[in-house]
GROMACS .gro file of C-alpha atoms in nm:
model
  323
    1MET     CA    1   0.013   0.001   0.013
    2PHE     CA    2   0.286   0.270   0.094
    3ALA     CA    3   0.519   0.119  -0.195
    4PRO     CA    4   0.441   0.418  -0.394
    5ALA     CA    5   0.500   0.648  -0.047
    6GLN     CA    6   0.868   0.515  -0.010
    7LYS     CA    7   0.924   0.536  -0.404
    8PHE     CA    8   0.855   0.900  -0.393
    9ALA     CA    9   1.056   0.954  -0.045
   10ASP     CA   10   1.375   0.783  -0.197
   11ILE     CA   11   1.346   0.984  -0.543
   12VAL     CA   12   1.300   1.342  -0.326
   13THR     CA   13   1.587   1.231  -0.076
   14TYR     CA   14   1.839   1.126  -0.356
   15ASN     CA   15   1.773   1.247  -0.686
   16ILE     CA   16   1.611   1.579  -0.608
   17PHE     CA   17   1.795   1.697  -0.271
   18LYS     CA   18   2.113   1.502  -0.355
   19ILE     CA   19   2.166   1.322  -0.034
   20PRO     CA   20   2.460   1.042  -0.050
   21GLN     CA   21   2.281   0.713   0.041
   22GLY     CA   22   2.368   0.587   0.349
   23SER     CA   23   2.448   0.920   0.530
   24LYS     CA   24   2.238   0.971   0.867
   25LEU     CA   25   2.090   1.286   0.703
   26ALA     CA   26   1.974   1.054   0.410
   27SER     CA   27   1.826   0.824   0.655
   28ALA     CA   28   1.642   1.137   0.841
   29VAL     CA   29   1.513   1.281   0.550
   30ASN     CA   30   1.374   0.965   0.377
   31PHE     CA   31   1.193   0.850   0.707
   32PHE     CA   32   1.052   1.189   0.769
   33ILE     CA   33   0.898   1.221   0.389
   34PHE     CA   34   0.805   0.865   0.397
   35ASP     CA   35   0.644   0.824   0.752
   36THR     CA   36   0.471   1.227   0.676
   37ILE     CA   37   0.299   1.050   0.376
   38LYS     CA   38   0.206   0.710   0.547
   39ILE     CA   39   0.079   0.861   0.866
   40PHE     CA   40  -0.153   1.133   0.703
   41ILE     CA   41  -0.298   0.876   0.460
   42LEU     CA   42  -0.376   0.658   0.780
   43LEU     CA   43  -0.484   0.954   0.979
   44PHE     CA   44  -0.718   1.057   0.701
   45LEU     CA   45  -0.901   0.729   0.680
   46ILE     CA   46  -0.906   0.638   1.035
   47VAL     CA   47  -1.052   0.992   1.139
   48PHE     CA   48  -1.298   0.964   0.865
   49VAL     CA   49  -1.408   0.595   0.970
   50ILE     CA   50  -1.409   0.704   1.333
   51THR     CA   51  -1.559   1.012   1.293
   52TYR     CA   52  -1.854   0.822   1.086
   53ILE     CA   53  -1.903   0.615   1.374
   54ARG     CA   54  -1.953   0.844   1.642
   55SER     CA   55  -2.203   1.094   1.473
   56PHE     CA   56  -2.466   0.863   1.622
   57PHE     CA   57  -2.313   0.952   1.962
   58SER     CA   58  -2.305   1.296   2.134
   59PRO     CA   59  -2.193   1.447   2.479
   60GLU     CA   60  -2.550   1.463   2.568
   61LYS     CA   61  -2.643   1.102   2.481
   62THR     CA   62  -2.335   0.988   2.693
   63ARG     CA   63  -2.471   1.174   2.964
   64GLU     CA   64  -2.811   1.022   2.951
   65ILE     CA   65  -2.680   0.671   2.921
   66LEU     CA   66  -2.436   0.724   3.246
   67SER     CA   67  -2.731   0.877   3.436
   68HIS     CA   68  -2.956   0.576   3.491
   69LYS     CA   69  -3.022   0.545   3.878
   70LYS     CA   70  -3.083   0.172   3.853
   71GLN     CA   71  -2.746   0.068   3.696
   72ASN     CA   72  -2.478  -0.120   3.916
   73ILE     CA   73  -2.193   0.113   4.010
   74PHE     CA   74  -1.936  -0.096   3.871
   75LEU     CA   75  -2.100  -0.164   3.552
   76ALA     CA   76  -2.140   0.189   3.519
   77HIS     CA   77  -1.785   0.241   3.551
   78ILE     CA   78  -1.697  -0.014   3.262
   79LEU     CA   79  -1.975   0.155   3.071
   80ALA     CA   80  -1.813   0.530   3.122
   81ALA     CA   81  -1.484   0.341   2.994
   82LEU     CA   82  -1.627   0.200   2.696
   83LEU     CA   83  -1.794   0.512   2.617
   84GLY     CA   84  -1.501   0.726   2.652
   85ILE     CA   85  -1.336   0.502   2.350
   86VAL     CA   86  -1.600   0.618   2.111
   87THR     CA   87  -1.751   0.965   2.200
   88PRO     CA   88  -1.607   1.295   2.101
   89PHE     CA   89  -1.329   1.445   2.375
   90CYS     CA   90  -1.076   1.695   2.384
   91SER     CA   91  -0.898   1.869   2.646
   92CYS     CA   92  -1.088   2.187   2.577
   93SER     CA   93  -1.403   1.967   2.652
   94ALA     CA   94  -1.317   1.848   2.964
   95VAL     CA   95  -1.476   2.123   3.198
   96PRO     CA   96  -1.811   2.138   3.030
   97LEU     CA   97  -1.809   1.755   3.007
   98PHE     CA   98  -1.758   1.760   3.401
   99ILE     CA   99  -1.979   2.031   3.456
  100GLY     CA  100  -2.262   1.833   3.267
  101PHE     CA  101  -2.208   1.481   3.421
  102VAL     CA  102  -2.240   1.632   3.769
  103GLU     CA  103  -2.541   1.797   3.700
  104ALA     CA  104  -2.705   1.491   3.549
  105GLY     CA  105  -2.635   1.310   3.886
  106ILE     CA  106  -2.375   1.098   3.736
  107PRO     CA  107  -2.137   1.002   4.039
  108LEU     CA  108  -1.809   1.131   4.084
  109GLY     CA  109  -1.594   0.810   4.025
  110VAL     CA  110  -1.784   0.722   3.706
  111THR     CA  111  -1.760   1.092   3.564
  112PHE     CA  112  -1.353   1.038   3.589
  113SER     CA  113  -1.381   0.670   3.436
  114TYR     CA  114  -1.504   0.855   3.147
  115LEU     CA  115  -1.252   1.180   3.189
  116ILE     CA  116  -0.972   0.926   3.170
  117ALA     CA  117  -1.048   0.693   2.941
  118ALA     CA  118  -1.177   0.958   2.653
  119PRO     CA  119  -0.836   1.102   2.595
  120MET     CA  120  -0.598   0.800   2.706
  121VAL     CA  121  -0.781   0.555   2.496
  122ASN     CA  122  -0.785   0.713   2.169
  123GLU     CA  123  -0.921   0.589   1.854
  124VAL     CA  124  -0.678   0.763   1.621
  125ALA     CA  125  -0.418   0.625   1.831
  126LEU     CA  126  -0.566   0.285   1.808
  127GLY     CA  127  -0.581   0.276   1.462
  128LEU     CA  128  -0.241   0.400   1.399
  129LEU     CA  129  -0.074   0.129   1.662
  130TYR     CA  130  -0.255  -0.120   1.450
  131ALA     CA  131  -0.149  -0.017   1.110
  132ASN     CA  132   0.209   0.025   1.245
  133PHE     CA  133   0.244  -0.270   1.504
  134ASP     CA  134   0.004  -0.546   1.522
  135LEU     CA  135  -0.339  -0.634   1.648
  136LYS     CA  136  -0.174  -0.724   1.995
  137ILE     CA  137  -0.012  -0.444   2.061
  138ALA     CA  138  -0.300  -0.222   1.963
  139LEU     CA  139  -0.529  -0.444   2.160
  140ILE     CA  140  -0.311  -0.409   2.478
  141TYR     CA  141  -0.317  -0.047   2.459
  142VAL     CA  142  -0.696  -0.057   2.450
  143LEU     CA  143  -0.680  -0.308   2.772
  144SER     CA  144  -0.470  -0.115   3.005
  145GLY     CA  145  -0.588   0.208   2.919
  146GLU     CA  146  -0.928   0.076   2.988
  147ILE     CA  147  -0.835  -0.079   3.296
  148ILE     CA  148  -0.658   0.208   3.451
  149ALA     CA  149  -0.975   0.427   3.360
  150ILE     CA  150  -1.204   0.193   3.553
  151ALA     CA  151  -0.973   0.134   3.813
  152SER     CA  152  -0.903   0.480   3.874
  153GLY     CA  153  -1.264   0.579   3.900
  154ILE     CA  154  -1.351   0.330   4.114
  155VAL     CA  155  -1.066   0.431   4.346
  156ILE     CA  156  -1.157   0.805   4.311
  157GLY     CA  157  -1.556   0.693   4.401
  158LYS     CA  158  -1.455   0.535   4.704
  159LEU     CA  159  -1.260   0.796   4.855
  160HIS     CA  160  -1.575   1.012   4.817
  161LEU     CA  161  -1.386   1.315   4.744
  162GLU     CA  162  -1.705   1.561   4.648
  163LYS     CA  163  -1.597   1.823   4.888
  164TYR     CA  164  -1.300   1.859   4.640
  165VAL     CA  165  -1.489   1.960   4.421
  166GLU     CA  166  -1.545   2.341   4.336
  167ASP     CA  167  -1.871   2.460   4.514
  168TYR     CA  168  -2.017   2.639   4.190
  169VAL     CA  169  -2.009   2.348   3.996
  170PHE     CA  170  -2.290   2.166   4.229
  171LYS     CA  171  -2.492   2.487   4.175
  172ILE     CA  172  -2.496   2.504   3.811
  173LYS     CA  173  -2.829   2.402   3.669
  174VAL     CA  174  -2.807   2.320   3.263
  175GLY     CA  175  -3.132   2.179   3.228
  176ASP     CA  176  -3.287   1.844   3.178
  177VAL     CA  177  -3.113   1.653   2.883
  178GLN     CA  178  -3.319   1.574   2.585
  179ILE     CA  179  -3.243   1.292   2.337
  180PHE     CA  180  -3.351   1.362   2.015
  181GLU     CA  181  -3.314   1.073   1.752
  182ASN     CA  182  -3.093   1.188   1.462
  183LYS     CA  183  -3.258   1.177   1.142
  184LYS     CA  184  -2.988   1.226   0.896
  185THR     CA  185  -2.930   1.130   0.593
  186LEU     CA  186  -2.632   0.903   0.463
  187LYS     CA  187  -2.529   1.168   0.223
  188GLN     CA  188  -2.557   1.473   0.512
  189ARG     CA  189  -2.334   1.232   0.740
  190LEU     CA  190  -2.078   1.164   0.508
  191LYS     CA  191  -2.053   1.507   0.434
  192GLU     CA  192  -2.022   1.656   0.765
  193THR     CA  193  -1.775   1.350   0.860
  194LEU     CA  194  -1.566   1.509   0.528
  195GLU     CA  195  -1.547   1.837   0.659
  196PHE     CA  196  -1.483   1.728   1.027
  197THR     CA  197  -1.211   1.522   0.918
  198ILE     CA  198  -1.038   1.780   0.720
  199GLU     CA  199  -1.106   2.050   1.003
  200LEU     CA  200  -0.961   1.787   1.261
  201ILE     CA  201  -0.627   1.705   1.043
  202LYS     CA  202  -0.596   2.114   1.019
  203LYS     CA  203  -0.615   2.140   1.386
  204VAL     CA  204  -0.343   1.833   1.483
  205TRP     CA  205  -0.091   1.871   1.160
  206ILE     CA  206   0.153   2.005   1.336
  207PHE     CA  207   0.165   1.805   1.617
  208VAL     CA  208   0.193   1.500   1.368
  209VAL     CA  209   0.464   1.649   1.179
  210VAL     CA  210   0.689   1.753   1.494
  211GLY     CA  211   0.649   1.394   1.599
  212ILE     CA  212   0.755   1.255   1.280
  213GLY     CA  213   1.020   1.495   1.295
  214ILE     CA  214   1.158   1.410   1.626
  215GLY     CA  215   1.124   1.040   1.513
  216ALA     CA  216   1.333   1.123   1.204
  217PHE     CA  217   1.588   1.257   1.399
  218LEU     CA  218   1.603   0.969   1.629
  219HIS     CA  219   1.613   0.718   1.300
  220GLY     CA  220   1.900   0.906   1.126
  221TYR     CA  221   2.124   1.002   1.408
  222ILE     CA  222   2.098   0.789   1.749
  223PRO     CA  223   2.213   0.442   1.682
  224THR     CA  224   1.979   0.125   1.749
  225GLY     CA  225   2.008   0.059   2.135
  226ALA     CA  226   2.100   0.384   2.217
  227LEU     CA  227   1.809   0.460   2.436
  228ALA     CA  228   1.791   0.120   2.573
  229LYS     CA  229   2.078   0.244   2.844
  230ILE     CA  230   1.841   0.496   2.975
  231ALA     CA  231   1.474   0.354   2.929
  232GLY     CA  232   1.531  -0.029   2.838
  233LYS     CA  233   1.406  -0.316   2.979
  234ASN     CA  234   1.726  -0.339   3.204
  235ASN     CA  235   1.669  -0.017   3.370
  236PRO     CA  236   1.421  -0.064   3.693
  237PHE     CA  237   1.329   0.316   3.677
  238ALA     CA  238   1.267   0.332   3.285
  239VAL     CA  239   0.873   0.314   3.336
  240VAL     CA  240   0.869   0.597   3.587
  241PHE     CA  241   1.096   0.771   3.406
  242ALA     CA  242   0.889   0.769   3.084
  243THR     CA  243   0.535   0.826   3.251
  244VAL     CA  244   0.725   1.133   3.444
  245LEU     CA  245   0.877   1.271   3.112
  246GLY     CA  246   0.509   1.275   2.950
  247ILE     CA  247   0.326   1.444   3.214
  248PRO     CA  248   0.437   1.796   3.112
  249LEU     CA  249   0.427   1.738   2.725
  250TYR     CA  250   0.140   1.797   2.534
  251SER     CA  251   0.062   1.637   2.173
  252ASN     CA  252  -0.181   1.486   1.975
  253ALA     CA  253  -0.204   1.087   2.016
  254ALA     CA  254  -0.108   1.096   1.636
  255GLY     CA  255   0.185   1.288   1.689
  256ILE     CA  256   0.329   1.043   1.974
  257ILE     CA  257   0.271   0.737   1.746
  258PRO     CA  258   0.580   0.777   1.548
  259LEU     CA  259   0.790   0.843   1.859
  260VAL     CA  260   0.661   0.522   1.974
  261SER     CA  261   0.795   0.327   1.684
  262GLU     CA  262   1.137   0.475   1.712
  263PHE     CA  263   1.158   0.412   2.093
  264ARG     CA  264   1.045   0.068   1.958
  265ARG     CA  265   1.348   0.068   1.755
  266LEU     CA  266   1.612   0.205   1.961
  267GLY     CA  267   1.547  -0.053   2.230
  268VAL     CA  268   1.277   0.086   2.444
  269SER     CA  269   1.031  -0.181   2.587
  270MET     CA  270   0.692  -0.182   2.490
  271GLY     CA  271   0.550  -0.109   2.844
  272THR     CA  272   0.765   0.172   2.865
  273SER     CA  273   0.645   0.326   2.533
  274LEU     CA  274   0.312   0.270   2.615
  275SER     CA  275   0.363   0.460   2.965
  276PHE     CA  276   0.503   0.771   2.763
  277MET     CA  277   0.202   0.761   2.538
  278MET     CA  278  -0.070   0.746   2.799
  279SER     CA  279   0.091   0.984   3.012
  280VAL     CA  280   0.102   1.231   2.727
  281THR     CA  281  -0.276   1.214   2.649
  282ALA     CA  282  -0.396   1.122   2.967
  283LEU     CA  283  -0.233   1.337   3.204
  284SER     CA  284  -0.148   1.674   2.982
  285LEU     CA  285  -0.053   1.985   3.094
  286PRO     CA  286  -0.373   2.177   2.954
  287GLU     CA  287  -0.619   1.926   3.032
  288MET     CA  288  -0.484   1.970   3.384
  289ILE     CA  289  -0.527   2.350   3.403
  290LEU     CA  290  -0.868   2.362   3.267
  291LEU     CA  291  -0.964   2.070   3.510
  292ARG     CA  292  -0.811   2.303   3.778
  293ARG     CA  293  -1.147   2.495   3.729
  294VAL     CA  294  -1.344   2.239   3.829
  295LEU     CA  295  -1.151   2.071   4.079
  296LYS     CA  296  -0.973   2.164   4.394
  297PRO     CA  297  -0.597   2.141   4.409
  298LYS     CA  298  -0.582   1.833   4.656
  299LEU     CA  299  -0.847   1.617   4.426
  300LEU     CA  300  -0.628   1.739   4.101
  301GLY     CA  301  -0.333   1.604   4.259
  302ILE     CA  302  -0.513   1.301   4.386
  303PHE     CA  303  -0.610   1.224   4.018
  304VAL     CA  304  -0.255   1.296   3.890
  305ALA     CA  305  -0.138   1.045   4.115
  306ILE     CA  306  -0.410   0.792   4.061
  307VAL     CA  307  -0.376   0.803   3.714
  308GLY     CA  308  -0.006   0.816   3.717
  309CYS     CA  309   0.062   0.500   3.918
  310GLY     CA  310  -0.203   0.300   3.710
  311ILE     CA  311   0.006   0.416   3.382
  312ILE     CA  312   0.338   0.288   3.582
  313ILE     CA  313   0.178  -0.021   3.679
  314THR     CA  314   0.053  -0.100   3.358
  315GLY     CA  315   0.403  -0.030   3.193
  316TYR     CA  316   0.552  -0.263   3.422
  317LEU     CA  317   0.316  -0.542   3.350
  318PHE     CA  318   0.344  -0.507   3.017
  319ASN     CA  319   0.702  -0.537   2.989
  320LEU     CA  320   0.680  -0.860   3.207
  321ILE     CA  321   0.436  -0.988   2.981
  322LEU     CA  322   0.562  -0.930   2.632
  323GLY     CA  323   0.980  -0.949   2.782
   0.00000   0.00000   0.00000
């Protein structure tokens, strides 16, 4: 499928730029051109398909599903984490979603299960992991993210931390949630899906290019096995290092995949690589800043600590499983 892209990368690198074959610069440039084409093709296809599926969901419908009083609380956590995979979410929507969930009477722990799963188990990252690695790695990513979201939500719920939510949140009344059957035609859905896909790619392309650029530099100038000394499986603190490193960073999940791919090539274990990716997507600094508007510092700190510990434990577990 990507043979023409590789041929194009070779022509540009060796014939147009006339960079000597075998040089570090040639390796980096060739990787950058090829991976940029590959990632954007995959990104368009994956986002288009996922966006069409998500057109049947909405934040309001998610609230309505999770606010049923009669459902088992454990099943509610599982449902919230699963809905986090397929429903729209970005850092900027964290605060209104949180307020809406609390106003709808959804338990705090269940709300956090959703808020953790939605950015962490990113459907675009899932598709790109499957395309760049294999189904096993993609499923490990989904399973570990869902377990972290469910377990973290349950712990937060058991601690009864409602007093650490900003007081004004409980006073807001956004009105009753009304769910209407979406009667859009296939043509309308496809048109809106294409528009949304193009708009999303316009917003995230810089993160993707930066991620590929860093990956290209690593590919061309860092020898295989170099990072293994710092973040390889022989370093007992590798997962902790990767998780802490990812917390202050901010990137779209699609921009992280090229880095994960290069980390693997350079000898970084899969669990450590996934810990870094999850840390960047689930504990991004912009989301923490926005959540501070609705969470008091103690609850925000507890949230970061619980999710961070979950990511670290998952990283070590999958390093053990995958060897």
